Amino acid sequence: MQYRALGKSGILVSELCLGTMTFGHTTDERESVEMINRFLDKGGNFIDTANVYAGGRSEEIVGKAIRERRSDVVLATKVRMKTGPGPNQVGLSRKHIMDAVEDSLRRLGTDYIDLYQVHVWDQVTPIEETLRALDDLVASGKVRYIGCSNFLAYQLMKSLNLSDFNRYARFISIQPQYSLVCRSMDREVLPLCLEENVGVIPWAPLGGGFLTGRYARGNEPTEGRLSNKNGESRWELRNTDKNFRILDEVLGAAAETNKTPAQVALNWLIHKQGITSPIFGARTLEQFEDNMGAVGWKLSDSMWKRLDDVSALESEYPYRFIEKFHRQI
């Protein structure tokens, strides 16, 4: 396992991050704890959860599992989603953030969170209020670093500018959806992260399971994330000619390297410029071990480029226009 600095900070995280959305939901506590222990034993140190995963149960399981190894873990969780029936039990107001962080600390059984992330932009709360509240948490020691998730490029840049101007703690990372079958972040967000040295920790790096190779053209799944009609990895978004061309390349690379499709897709992402640590999830120990096989080797340059080319976004204005006048020094 290799380690990388997380954005504009000195904290080092493993090149894979263990996601825990299934913990306490489709994965029971015993198997969840076993995954965490195996992950740490194999050199992983970065674990991501959220206060709404399994109604807070995920945080409880993670906290219990790492209690004796807390200092070895870079622990990340999130705030923003609805946590109760009250009008102030949602969003990024100072009140909700301060209430939510105390609840997360209690469930996690720790007195600090390494990376506290805002789950998505809040259209009601001024971002200045959110950033000031997060800065206070950093100053108090309850939070070490802050990050965001699912932000548009202008939202991230506005946040960074305000933090710099007011000398607040700065977002060191963003958690977006990104994979071979979802590269919309290439338009604006990834170039911004490279320019501003913001770490990128993608979720759904396997396209909700599509890139595992378990799905065939025309066969709509009846279970798993692709069967969720409202999900970001739903079948109608994955069942396209382009995505199956991408999958064909993944399957070909898997056969050439004697790796699994999931390992190939993750390995491509690990070595993508600007990507810090893909967040992988697993429902079973078998899936966990498969995903962990993505590290310790590297696709050949030609194979990596084939995957990059087949999954690239179409050239659109203004990008194709700007490229015409790109200056070389």
mmCIF file of C-alpha atoms in Angstrom:
data_model
loop_
_atom_site.group_PDB
_atom_site.id
_atom_site.type_symbol
_atom_site.label_atom_id
_atom_site.label_comp_id
_atom_site.label_asym_id
_atom_site.label_seq_id
_atom_site.Cartn_x
_atom_site.Cartn_y
_atom_site.Cartn_z
ATOM 1 C CA MET A 1 0.000 0.000 0.000
ATOM 2 C CA GLN A 2 1.311 3.408 -0.993
ATOM 3 C CA TYR A 3 0.490 6.697 0.761
ATOM 4 C CA ARG A 4 -0.235 10.163 -0.574
ATOM 5 C CA ALA A 5 -0.621 13.632 0.898
ATOM 6 C CA LEU A 6 -4.288 14.612 1.081
ATOM 7 C CA GLY A 7 -4.513 17.868 -0.841
ATOM 8 C CA LYS A 8 -2.734 20.889 0.568
ATOM 9 C CA SER A 9 -1.932 19.223 3.885
ATOM 10 C CA GLY A 10 0.701 17.065 5.508
ATOM 11 C CA ILE A 11 -1.604 14.172 6.341
ATOM 12 C CA LEU A 12 -0.852 10.946 4.450
ATOM 13 C CA VAL A 13 -3.622 8.584 3.384
ATOM 14 C CA SER A 14 -3.528 5.150 1.778
ATOM 15 C CA GLU A 15 -4.097 4.929 -1.971
ATOM 16 C CA LEU A 16 -7.396 3.162 -1.282
ATOM 17 C CA CYS A 17 -10.019 4.387 1.166
ATOM 18 C CA LEU A 18 -12.456 1.957 2.786
ATOM 19 C CA GLY A 19 -16.040 3.147 2.382
ATOM 20 C CA THR A 20 -18.563 2.011 4.976
ATOM 21 C CA MET A 21 -21.991 2.837 3.547
ATOM 22 C CA THR A 22 -22.973 -0.851 3.653
ATOM 23 C CA PHE A 23 -21.955 -1.308 7.300
ATOM 24 C CA GLY A 24 -24.965 -1.906 9.512
ATOM 25 C CA HIS A 25 -27.164 -2.073 6.406
ATOM 26 C CA THR A 26 -26.341 -4.871 3.944
ATOM 27 C CA THR A 27 -23.206 -5.917 5.856
ATOM 28 C CA ASP A 28 -23.576 -7.037 9.452
ATOM 29 C CA GLU A 29 -21.347 -5.853 12.297
ATOM 30 C CA ARG A 30 -19.155 -8.962 12.467
ATOM 31 C CA GLU A 31 -18.252 -8.857 8.774
ATOM 32 C CA SER A 32 -17.875 -5.064 8.826
ATOM 33 C CA VAL A 33 -15.369 -5.227 11.702
ATOM 34 C CA GLU A 34 -13.492 -7.996 9.907
ATOM 35 C CA MET A 35 -13.171 -5.831 6.793
ATOM 36 C CA ILE A 36 -11.807 -2.927 8.829
ATOM 37 C CA ASN A 37 -9.249 -5.123 10.566
ATOM 38 C CA ARG A 38 -8.102 -6.679 7.295
ATOM 39 C CA PHE A 39 -7.874 -3.238 5.697
ATOM 40 C CA LEU A 40 -5.680 -1.892 8.498
ATOM 41 C CA ASP A 41 -3.560 -5.054 8.555
ATOM 42 C CA LYS A 42 -2.886 -4.658 4.818
ATOM 43 C CA GLY A 43 -1.624 -1.104 5.301
ATOM 44 C CA GLY A 44 -4.800 0.875 4.682
ATOM 45 C CA ASN A 45 -5.305 3.821 7.014
ATOM 46 C CA PHE A 46 -8.151 5.858 5.444
ATOM 47 C CA ILE A 47 -11.772 5.062 6.418
ATOM 48 C CA ASP A 48 -14.812 7.041 5.262
ATOM 49 C CA THR A 49 -18.291 7.050 6.763
ATOM 50 C CA ALA A 50 -21.195 9.485 7.247
ATOM 51 C CA ASN A 51 -23.644 10.306 9.989
ATOM 52 C CA VAL A 52 -26.590 9.116 7.868
ATOM 53 C CA TYR A 53 -25.204 5.743 6.768
ATOM 54 C CA ALA A 54 -27.545 3.101 8.205
ATOM 55 C CA GLY A 55 -29.056 5.788 10.409
ATOM 56 C CA GLY A 56 -25.763 6.329 12.244
ATOM 57 C CA ARG A 57 -25.085 2.628 12.752
ATOM 58 C CA SER A 58 -22.120 2.741 10.352
ATOM 59 C CA GLU A 59 -20.358 5.294 12.559
ATOM 60 C CA GLU A 60 -20.978 3.122 15.629
ATOM 61 C CA ILE A 61 -19.489 0.039 13.958
ATOM 62 C CA VAL A 62 -16.461 1.946 12.667
ATOM 63 C CA GLY A 63 -15.828 3.509 16.066
ATOM 64 C CA LYS A 64 -16.006 0.166 17.826
ATOM 65 C CA ALA A 65 -13.676 -1.487 15.301
ATOM 66 C CA ILE A 66 -10.912 1.139 15.445
ATOM 67 C CA ARG A 67 -11.041 1.911 19.174
ATOM 68 C CA GLU A 68 -7.748 0.169 19.934
ATOM 69 C CA ARG A 69 -6.090 1.475 16.759
ATOM 70 C CA ARG A 70 -7.447 5.008 16.632
ATOM 71 C CA SER A 71 -4.115 6.761 16.101
ATOM 72 C CA ASP A 72 -3.406 4.562 13.056
ATOM 73 C CA VAL A 73 -6.574 5.674 11.262
ATOM 74 C CA VAL A 74 -7.421 8.751 9.215
ATOM 75 C CA LEU A 75 -11.121 8.847 10.042
ATOM 76 C CA ALA A 76 -13.535 10.743 7.792
ATOM 77 C CA THR A 77 -17.251 11.387 8.235
ATOM 78 C CA LYS A 78 -19.837 13.819 6.872
ATOM 79 C CA VAL A 79 -22.578 16.274 7.795
ATOM 80 C CA ARG A 80 -25.490 17.885 5.911
ATOM 81 C CA MET A 81 -28.248 15.296 5.362
ATOM 82 C CA LYS A 82 -31.438 15.089 7.433
ATOM 83 C CA THR A 83 -30.903 13.415 10.808
ATOM 84 C CA GLY A 84 -34.324 13.955 12.404
ATOM 85 C CA PRO A 85 -37.808 15.436 11.966
ATOM 86 C CA GLY A 86 -36.962 18.952 13.110
ATOM 87 C CA PRO A 87 -36.446 21.862 10.692
ATOM 88 C CA ASN A 88 -32.901 22.410 12.002
ATOM 89 C CA GLN A 89 -31.869 18.760 11.810
ATOM 90 C CA VAL A 90 -30.627 19.156 8.250
ATOM 91 C CA GLY A 91 -28.294 21.446 6.317
ATOM 92 C CA LEU A 92 -25.060 23.263 7.032
ATOM 93 C CA SER A 93 -26.147 25.865 9.557
ATOM 94 C CA ARG A 94 -23.938 26.443 12.586
ATOM 95 C CA LYS A 95 -26.617 24.828 14.751
ATOM 96 C CA HIS A 96 -26.882 21.629 12.725
ATOM 97 C CA ILE A 97 -23.120 21.297 12.281
ATOM 98 C CA MET A 98 -22.457 21.746 16.005
ATOM 99 C CA ASP A 99 -25.211 19.312 16.977
ATOM 100 C CA ALA A 100 -24.194 16.772 14.340
ATOM 101 C CA VAL A 101 -20.486 16.743 15.187
ATOM 102 C CA GLU A 102 -21.253 15.949 18.830
ATOM 103 C CA ASP A 103 -23.493 13.077 17.756
ATOM 104 C CA SER A 104 -20.828 11.725 15.386
ATOM 105 C CA LEU A 105 -18.113 11.929 18.047
ATOM 106 C CA ARG A 106 -20.347 10.013 20.450
ATOM 107 C CA ARG A 107 -21.176 7.284 17.937
ATOM 108 C CA LEU A 108 -17.557 6.992 16.807
ATOM 109 C CA GLY A 109 -16.331 6.821 20.409
ATOM 110 C CA THR A 110 -13.572 9.343 19.772
ATOM 111 C CA ASP A 111 -12.788 12.924 20.734
ATOM 112 C CA TYR A 112 -11.705 14.051 17.257
ATOM 113 C CA ILE A 113 -12.485 13.517 13.578
ATOM 114 C CA ASP A 114 -9.592 13.639 11.140
ATOM 115 C CA LEU A 115 -11.586 14.771 8.082
ATOM 116 C CA TYR A 116 -15.028 16.350 8.506
ATOM 117 C CA GLN A 117 -16.807 16.739 5.174
ATOM 118 C CA VAL A 118 -19.911 18.630 4.119
ATOM 119 C CA HIS A 119 -21.994 16.091 2.216
ATOM 120 C CA VAL A 120 -23.462 18.438 -0.410
ATOM 121 C CA TRP A 121 -23.997 22.194 -0.890
ATOM 122 C CA ASP A 122 -26.745 23.791 1.223
ATOM 123 C CA GLN A 123 -28.819 26.313 -0.766
ATOM 124 C CA VAL A 124 -30.288 27.849 2.408
ATOM 125 C CA THR A 125 -27.291 28.462 4.661
ATOM 126 C CA PRO A 126 -24.741 31.106 3.575
ATOM 127 C CA ILE A 127 -21.442 29.375 2.912
ATOM 128 C CA GLU A 128 -19.758 31.970 5.150
ATOM 129 C CA GLU A 129 -21.721 30.616 8.134
ATOM 130 C CA THR A 130 -20.764 27.042 7.291
ATOM 131 C CA LEU A 131 -17.068 27.807 6.874
ATOM 132 C CA ARG A 132 -16.905 29.788 10.118
ATOM 133 C CA ALA A 133 -18.537 26.931 12.031
ATOM 134 C CA LEU A 134 -16.099 24.424 10.522
ATOM 135 C CA ASP A 135 -13.159 26.688 11.328
ATOM 136 C CA ASP A 136 -14.306 26.849 14.948
ATOM 137 C CA LEU A 137 -14.386 23.049 15.073
ATOM 138 C CA VAL A 138 -10.820 22.907 13.787
ATOM 139 C CA ALA A 139 -9.723 25.494 16.344
ATOM 140 C CA SER A 140 -11.404 23.487 19.110
ATOM 141 C CA GLY A 141 -9.541 20.306 18.144
ATOM 142 C CA LYS A 142 -12.709 18.299 17.542
ATOM 143 C CA VAL A 143 -11.922 18.283 13.822
ATOM 144 C CA ARG A 144 -8.436 18.157 12.294
ATOM 145 C CA TYR A 145 -9.193 18.886 8.618
ATOM 146 C CA ILE A 146 -12.269 19.752 6.549
ATOM 147 C CA GLY A 147 -13.457 18.673 3.120
ATOM 148 C CA CYS A 148 -16.487 18.846 0.847
ATOM 149 C CA SER A 149 -18.438 16.409 -1.284
ATOM 150 C CA ASN A 150 -20.563 16.719 -4.423
ATOM 151 C CA PHE A 151 -19.722 20.419 -4.959
ATOM 152 C CA LEU A 152 -19.839 22.211 -8.284
ATOM 153 C CA ALA A 153 -16.607 23.900 -9.358
ATOM 154 C CA TYR A 154 -17.850 27.418 -8.569
ATOM 155 C CA GLN A 155 -19.038 26.268 -5.119
ATOM 156 C CA LEU A 156 -15.632 24.808 -4.309
ATOM 157 C CA MET A 157 -13.739 27.851 -5.618
ATOM 158 C CA LYS A 158 -16.024 30.249 -3.739
ATOM 159 C CA SER A 159 -15.416 28.292 -0.544
ATOM 160 C CA LEU A 160 -11.653 28.295 -1.015
ATOM 161 C CA ASN A 161 -11.594 32.027 -1.715
ATOM 162 C CA LEU A 162 -13.666 32.840 1.360
ATOM 163 C CA SER A 163 -11.510 30.631 3.549
ATOM 164 C CA ASP A 164 -8.325 32.247 2.263
ATOM 165 C CA PHE A 165 -9.715 35.768 2.649
ATOM 166 C CA ASN A 166 -10.961 35.179 6.199
ATOM 167 C CA ARG A 167 -8.044 32.943 7.194
ATOM 168 C CA TYR A 168 -10.367 30.056 7.949
ATOM 169 C CA ALA A 169 -9.440 26.405 7.678
ATOM 170 C CA ARG A 170 -9.554 25.407 4.011
ATOM 171 C CA PHE A 171 -11.174 22.415 2.320
ATOM 172 C CA ILE A 172 -8.304 20.005 1.660
ATOM 173 C CA SER A 173 -10.377 17.495 -0.285
ATOM 174 C CA ILE A 174 -13.494 16.868 -2.309
ATOM 175 C CA GLN A 175 -15.446 13.633 -2.553
ATOM 176 C CA PRO A 176 -17.160 13.404 -5.974
ATOM 177 C CA GLN A 177 -18.546 10.566 -8.029
ATOM 178 C CA TYR A 178 -15.823 9.571 -10.492
ATOM 179 C CA SER A 179 -15.026 6.417 -12.454
ATOM 180 C CA LEU A 180 -14.424 5.157 -15.970
ATOM 181 C CA VAL A 181 -18.180 5.453 -16.579
ATOM 182 C CA CYS A 182 -18.663 8.813 -14.859
ATOM 183 C CA ARG A 183 -16.026 11.370 -15.818
ATOM 184 C CA SER A 184 -18.102 14.572 -15.852
ATOM 185 C CA MET A 185 -15.750 15.947 -13.180
ATOM 186 C CA ASP A 186 -13.126 16.266 -15.931
ATOM 187 C CA ARG A 187 -14.927 19.365 -17.249
ATOM 188 C CA GLU A 188 -14.267 21.756 -14.374
ATOM 189 C CA VAL A 189 -13.770 20.182 -10.947
ATOM 190 C CA LEU A 190 -10.674 18.053 -11.560
ATOM 191 C CA PRO A 191 -8.698 20.883 -13.260
ATOM 192 C CA LEU A 192 -9.650 23.152 -10.348
ATOM 193 C CA CYS A 193 -8.454 20.568 -7.822
ATOM 194 C CA LEU A 194 -5.141 20.253 -9.644
ATOM 195 C CA GLU A 195 -4.735 24.027 -9.723
ATOM 196 C CA GLU A 196 -5.691 24.543 -6.065
ATOM 197 C CA ASN A 197 -4.099 21.340 -4.709
ATOM 198 C CA VAL A 198 -7.348 19.874 -3.419
ATOM 199 C CA GLY A 199 -7.299 16.124 -2.802
ATOM 200 C CA VAL A 200 -9.820 14.013 -4.714
ATOM 201 C CA ILE A 201 -11.355 10.947 -3.044
ATOM 202 C CA PRO A 202 -13.906 9.534 -5.529
ATOM 203 C CA TRP A 203 -16.986 7.567 -4.540
ATOM 204 C CA ALA A 204 -18.575 4.872 -6.749
ATOM 205 C CA PRO A 205 -15.209 4.109 -8.425
ATOM 206 C CA LEU A 206 -16.748 0.967 -9.950
ATOM 207 C CA GLY A 207 -19.829 2.743 -11.276
ATOM 208 C CA GLY A 208 -22.089 1.151 -8.680
ATOM 209 C CA GLY A 209 -20.803 -2.315 -9.578
ATOM 210 C CA PHE A 210 -21.124 -1.927 -13.353
ATOM 211 C CA LEU A 211 -17.349 -2.200 -13.854
ATOM 212 C CA THR A 212 -17.148 -5.529 -12.022
ATOM 213 C CA GLY A 213 -18.281 -7.232 -15.227
ATOM 214 C CA ARG A 214 -21.328 -8.878 -13.663
ATOM 215 C CA TYR A 215 -23.793 -7.154 -15.995
ATOM 216 C CA ALA A 216 -24.598 -7.814 -19.644
ATOM 217 C CA ARG A 217 -26.276 -5.750 -22.341
ATOM 218 C CA GLY A 218 -30.044 -5.805 -22.085
ATOM 219 C CA ASN A 219 -30.173 -7.609 -18.745
ATOM 220 C CA GLU A 220 -31.491 -5.104 -16.233
ATOM 221 C CA PRO A 221 -30.442 -6.055 -12.683
ATOM 222 C CA THR A 222 -33.054 -6.682 -9.997
ATOM 223 C CA GLU A 223 -30.746 -6.184 -7.006
ATOM 224 C CA GLY A 224 -27.743 -4.080 -6.017
ATOM 225 C CA ARG A 225 -27.111 -0.381 -6.582
ATOM 226 C CA LEU A 226 -27.876 -0.543 -10.308
ATOM 227 C CA SER A 227 -31.452 -1.633 -9.552
ATOM 228 C CA ASN A 228 -32.171 1.531 -7.524
ATOM 229 C CA LYS A 229 -34.445 3.585 -9.797
ATOM 230 C CA ASN A 230 -33.417 6.839 -8.082
ATOM 231 C CA GLY A 231 -29.734 6.081 -7.530
ATOM 232 C CA GLU A 232 -26.783 7.803 -9.168
ATOM 233 C CA SER A 233 -25.643 4.412 -10.502
ATOM 234 C CA ARG A 234 -29.060 3.284 -11.760
ATOM 235 C CA TRP A 235 -29.265 1.006 -14.770
ATOM 236 C CA GLU A 236 -30.597 3.643 -17.182
ATOM 237 C CA LEU A 237 -27.408 5.685 -16.629
ATOM 238 C CA ARG A 238 -25.112 2.688 -17.077
ATOM 239 C CA ASN A 239 -26.892 0.872 -19.916
ATOM 240 C CA THR A 240 -25.353 2.824 -22.799
ATOM 241 C CA ASP A 241 -23.290 1.789 -25.812
ATOM 242 C CA LYS A 242 -20.339 3.861 -24.606
ATOM 243 C CA ASN A 243 -20.341 2.307 -21.149
ATOM 244 C CA PHE A 244 -20.378 -1.196 -22.587
ATOM 245 C CA ARG A 245 -17.474 -0.260 -24.880
ATOM 246 C CA ILE A 246 -15.629 0.861 -21.731
ATOM 247 C CA LEU A 247 -16.537 -2.396 -20.006
ATOM 248 C CA ASP A 248 -15.262 -4.384 -22.985
ATOM 249 C CA GLU A 249 -11.878 -2.660 -22.627
ATOM 250 C CA VAL A 250 -11.869 -3.366 -18.883
ATOM 251 C CA LEU A 251 -12.626 -7.048 -19.500
ATOM 252 C CA GLY A 252 -9.891 -7.218 -22.125
ATOM 253 C CA ALA A 253 -7.354 -5.640 -19.775
ATOM 254 C CA ALA A 254 -8.417 -8.024 -17.013
ATOM 255 C CA ALA A 255 -7.775 -11.012 -19.259
ATOM 256 C CA GLU A 256 -4.362 -9.670 -20.330
ATOM 257 C CA THR A 257 -3.207 -8.931 -16.775
ATOM 258 C CA ASN A 258 -4.859 -11.914 -15.074
ATOM 259 C CA LYS A 259 -6.700 -9.498 -12.789
ATOM 260 C CA THR A 260 -10.396 -9.027 -12.142
ATOM 261 C CA PRO A 261 -12.391 -6.259 -13.857
ATOM 262 C CA ALA A 262 -12.844 -4.464 -10.533
ATOM 263 C CA GLN A 263 -9.092 -4.489 -9.927
ATOM 264 C CA VAL A 264 -8.427 -3.081 -13.407
ATOM 265 C CA ALA A 265 -10.982 -0.283 -13.026
ATOM 266 C CA LEU A 266 -9.633 0.702 -9.609
ATOM 267 C CA ASN A 267 -6.026 0.509 -10.765
ATOM 268 C CA TRP A 268 -6.774 2.883 -13.656
ATOM 269 C CA LEU A 269 -8.276 5.335 -11.172
ATOM 270 C CA ILE A 270 -5.454 5.036 -8.628
ATOM 271 C CA HIS A 271 -2.994 6.151 -11.300
ATOM 272 C CA LYS A 272 -5.125 8.954 -12.724
ATOM 273 C CA GLN A 273 -3.512 12.377 -12.250
ATOM 274 C CA GLY A 274 -5.211 14.339 -9.499
ATOM 275 C CA ILE A 275 -6.862 11.345 -7.814
ATOM 276 C CA THR A 276 -5.736 10.797 -4.224
ATOM 277 C CA SER A 277 -7.627 7.780 -2.908
ATOM 278 C CA PRO A 278 -10.699 6.081 -4.418
ATOM 279 C CA ILE A 279 -13.326 5.055 -1.865
ATOM 280 C CA PHE A 280 -14.357 1.455 -2.401
ATOM 281 C CA GLY A 281 -17.206 -0.287 -0.648
ATOM 282 C CA ALA A 282 -17.968 -3.958 -0.225
ATOM 283 C CA ARG A 283 -20.974 -5.962 0.943
ATOM 284 C CA THR A 284 -18.980 -9.158 1.507
ATOM 285 C CA LEU A 285 -15.454 -10.182 2.446
ATOM 286 C CA GLU A 286 -15.089 -11.679 -1.022
ATOM 287 C CA GLN A 287 -15.786 -8.313 -2.625
ATOM 288 C CA PHE A 288 -13.448 -6.649 -0.145
ATOM 289 C CA GLU A 289 -10.531 -8.940 -1.052
ATOM 290 C CA ASP A 290 -11.203 -8.444 -4.749
ATOM 291 C CA ASN A 291 -11.024 -4.651 -4.400
ATOM 292 C CA MET A 292 -7.881 -4.812 -2.282
ATOM 293 C CA GLY A 293 -6.193 -6.613 -5.175
ATOM 294 C CA ALA A 294 -6.125 -3.307 -7.063
ATOM 295 C CA VAL A 295 -2.905 -2.183 -5.335
ATOM 296 C CA GLY A 296 0.673 -3.382 -5.625
ATOM 297 C CA TRP A 297 0.817 -3.386 -9.434
ATOM 298 C CA LYS A 298 0.232 -1.050 -12.371
ATOM 299 C CA LEU A 299 -1.425 -1.255 -15.775
ATOM 300 C CA SER A 300 0.951 -0.839 -18.698
ATOM 301 C CA ASP A 301 1.021 2.656 -20.196
ATOM 302 C CA SER A 302 -0.677 1.478 -23.397
ATOM 303 C CA MET A 303 -3.398 -0.382 -21.506
ATOM 304 C CA TRP A 304 -4.024 2.578 -19.189
ATOM 305 C CA LYS A 305 -4.278 4.899 -22.212
ATOM 306 C CA ARG A 306 -6.779 2.610 -23.972
ATOM 307 C CA LEU A 307 -9.032 2.799 -20.935
ATOM 308 C CA ASP A 308 -8.524 6.545 -20.659
ATOM 309 C CA ASP A 309 -9.301 7.134 -24.335
ATOM 310 C CA VAL A 310 -12.445 4.989 -24.499
ATOM 311 C CA SER A 311 -13.895 6.645 -21.383
ATOM 312 C CA ALA A 312 -12.950 10.241 -22.209
ATOM 313 C CA LEU A 313 -15.651 12.906 -22.507
ATOM 314 C CA GLU A 314 -16.536 14.257 -25.925
ATOM 315 C CA SER A 315 -14.802 17.479 -26.835
ATOM 316 C CA GLU A 316 -17.223 20.373 -26.387
ATOM 317 C CA TYR A 317 -17.137 24.160 -26.427
ATOM 318 C CA PRO A 318 -15.374 26.025 -24.871
ATOM 319 C CA TYR A 319 -12.804 23.289 -24.234
ATOM 320 C CA ARG A 320 -12.177 22.410 -27.876
ATOM 321 C CA PHE A 321 -11.876 26.136 -28.700
ATOM 322 C CA ILE A 322 -9.426 26.811 -25.873
ATOM 323 C CA GLU A 323 -7.352 23.791 -26.882
ATOM 324 C CA LYS A 324 -6.793 25.310 -30.344
ATOM 325 C CA PHE A 325 -4.871 28.132 -28.728
ATOM 326 C CA HIS A 326 -3.000 26.131 -26.092
ATOM 327 C CA ARG A 327 0.518 27.538 -25.872
ATOM 328 C CA GLN A 328 3.573 25.342 -25.506
ATOM 329 C CA ILE A 329 6.723 26.656 -23.827
#
